[in-house]
Coordinates of C-alpha atoms in Angstrom, one line a residue:
M18 CA 4.2 5.7 -4.7
L19 CA 3.9 7.3 -8.0
P20 CA 6.2 10.3 -8.6
K21 CA 4.6 13.8 -8.4
S22 CA 5.5 14.5 -11.9
N23 CA 3.4 11.5 -13.1
R24 CA 0.2 12.4 -11.0
L25 CA -2.9 13.9 -12.4
K26 CA -4.5 15.9 -9.5
A27 CA -6.7 18.8 -10.6
K28 CA -10.4 18.4 -11.4
G29 CA -10.0 20.3 -14.7
E30 CA -7.3 18.0 -15.9
F31 CA -9.5 15.0 -15.2
K32 CA -12.3 16.5 -17.1
R33 CA -10.1 17.5 -20.0
T34 CA -8.7 14.0 -20.2
L35 CA -12.1 12.3 -20.0
S36 CA -13.3 14.5 -22.8
G37 CA -10.5 12.8 -25.0
K38 CA -11.0 9.5 -26.6
R39 CA -11.5 6.1 -25.0
L40 CA -8.4 4.0 -25.6
F41 CA -9.1 0.7 -24.0
G42 CA -11.8 -1.2 -22.2
C43 CA -11.7 -4.4 -20.2
P44 CA -13.7 -6.0 -17.4
F45 CA -11.3 -4.3 -14.8
F46 CA -11.0 -0.8 -16.0
V47 CA -11.5 1.7 -18.8
L48 CA -8.7 3.9 -20.1
Y49 CA -9.1 7.5 -21.5
G50 CA -6.2 9.5 -23.0
L51 CA -5.5 13.1 -23.8
E52 CA -3.0 13.6 -26.7
R53 CA -0.2 16.1 -26.7
N54 CA -0.5 19.1 -28.8
P55 CA 0.6 18.0 -32.3
V56 CA 1.3 21.6 -33.6
S57 CA 3.9 22.3 -31.0
S58 CA 7.3 23.2 -32.3
V59 CA 9.0 20.9 -29.7
P60 CA 9.5 17.3 -30.9
A61 CA 7.2 14.6 -29.1
A62 CA 10.4 12.8 -27.8
T63 CA 11.6 16.0 -26.1
Q64 CA 8.0 16.7 -24.7
S65 CA 7.8 13.4 -23.2
V66 CA 11.1 14.0 -21.2
V67 CA 10.2 17.5 -20.2
H68 CA 6.5 16.8 -19.4
P69 CA 6.1 13.1 -18.7
T70 CA 2.7 11.4 -19.1
R71 CA 0.4 11.9 -16.1
F72 CA -2.0 9.4 -14.7
G73 CA -5.2 9.6 -12.8
F74 CA -7.4 7.0 -11.2
I75 CA -11.2 7.1 -10.6
V76 CA -13.0 4.6 -8.5
S77 CA -16.7 5.5 -7.8
K78 CA -19.0 4.6 -5.0
K79 CA -20.8 2.4 -7.5
I80 CA -17.9 -0.1 -7.2
H81 CA -18.2 -0.4 -3.4
K82 CA -19.8 1.7 -0.7
R83 CA -16.7 1.4 1.6
A84 CA -13.8 3.7 0.9
T85 CA -11.3 1.0 2.1
K86 CA -12.2 -1.2 -0.9
R87 CA -12.3 1.7 -3.3
N88 CA -8.7 2.9 -2.1
R89 CA -7.5 -0.8 -2.4
I90 CA -8.4 -0.7 -6.2
R91 CA -6.8 2.7 -6.6
R92 CA -3.6 1.7 -4.8
R93 CA -3.3 -1.5 -6.9
L94 CA -3.7 0.4 -10.2
R95 CA -1.3 3.1 -9.1
E96 CA 1.4 0.5 -8.1
L97 CA 1.0 -1.2 -11.5
V98 CA 1.6 2.1 -13.3
R99 CA 4.6 2.8 -11.0
L100 CA 6.2 -0.6 -11.7
S101 CA 5.6 -0.2 -15.4
L102 CA 7.3 3.2 -15.3
K103 CA 10.1 1.7 -13.4
Q104 CA 10.6 -1.2 -15.8
G105 CA 10.4 1.2 -18.8
T106 CA 7.5 -0.7 -20.4
L107 CA 5.4 2.5 -21.1
S108 CA 6.9 3.3 -24.4
G109 CA 3.6 3.5 -26.1
V110 CA 2.1 6.3 -23.9
S111 CA 4.7 9.0 -24.8
P112 CA 2.1 10.7 -27.3
Y113 CA -0.3 11.2 -24.4
R114 CA -0.2 14.0 -22.0
A115 CA -2.5 12.5 -19.6
M116 CA -4.4 9.1 -19.0
V117 CA -7.2 8.3 -16.6
F118 CA -8.1 4.8 -15.5
I119 CA -11.8 4.4 -14.4
A120 CA -12.2 1.2 -12.4
R121 CA -15.0 -1.3 -13.0
P122 CA -16.6 -3.6 -10.4
D123 CA -14.6 -6.7 -11.4
A124 CA -11.4 -5.0 -10.4
L125 CA -12.4 -5.5 -6.8
S126 CA -12.2 -9.2 -7.0
A127 CA -9.4 -9.5 -9.6
S128 CA -6.0 -10.7 -8.5
F129 CA -2.9 -8.5 -8.8
T130 CA -1.6 -10.6 -11.6
D131 CA -4.8 -10.4 -13.6
L132 CA -4.7 -6.6 -13.3
Q133 CA -1.1 -6.6 -14.3
D134 CA -1.7 -8.7 -17.4
K135 CA -4.6 -6.5 -18.6
M136 CA -2.7 -3.3 -17.9
E137 CA 0.4 -4.5 -19.7
R138 CA -1.8 -5.5 -22.8
C139 CA -3.6 -2.2 -22.6
L140 CA -0.5 0.0 -22.5
Q141 CA 1.4 -1.9 -25.1
G142 CA -1.5 -1.7 -27.5
V143 CA -2.0 2.0 -27.1
R144 CA -1.3 4.0 -30.3
P145 CA -1.7 7.7 -31.2
L146 CA -5.3 8.3 -32.0
G147 CA -4.9 10.0 -35.3
K148 CA -2.9 7.2 -36.9
R149 CA -5.1 4.3 -38.1
V150 CA -3.8 1.1 -39.5
P151 CA -5.1 0.5 -42.9
P152 CA -7.0 -2.8 -43.6
V153 CA -5.0 -5.8 -44.7
H154 CA -7.3 -6.9 -47.6
S155 CA -8.6 -4.7 -50.4
L156 CA -11.8 -4.8 -52.2
P157 CA -11.8 -5.9 -55.9
P158 CA -12.4 -3.1 -58.3
V159 CA -16.0 -2.4 -59.2
D160 CA -15.7 -2.4 -63.0
G161 CA -14.8 -6.1 -63.0
S162 CA -11.1 -5.8 -64.0
P163 CA -8.6 -8.0 -62.2

């Protein structure tokens, strides 16, 4: 089970996180993130220790009408996050205060290893939203000079 310090519970917290940016999308889930306050005087590394990233999971009735099927998806996603926390592979999520996974219909038929591969790729590729990587190639000058 996911530790209490890493659980997102309140409805307002879910809404606030979903109003943030979409970070990742795949056939199994969509990930939304809410960044930490950048103007805080406390360094980000200290914030992540004091207030760890919290995770929430949404599985709607559109996925399946039976609650047992929806709960199975939620349990699998929660377990994947718990295992990642235990192994320490969530280094990329420290700039985020909260993250919400929204399940998609393909998650129901996906194997545990498929979900694990997508989640690992997703959480390793997560970067702070404000920092964009510049393009590798540059355009030639307009005036014709080399």
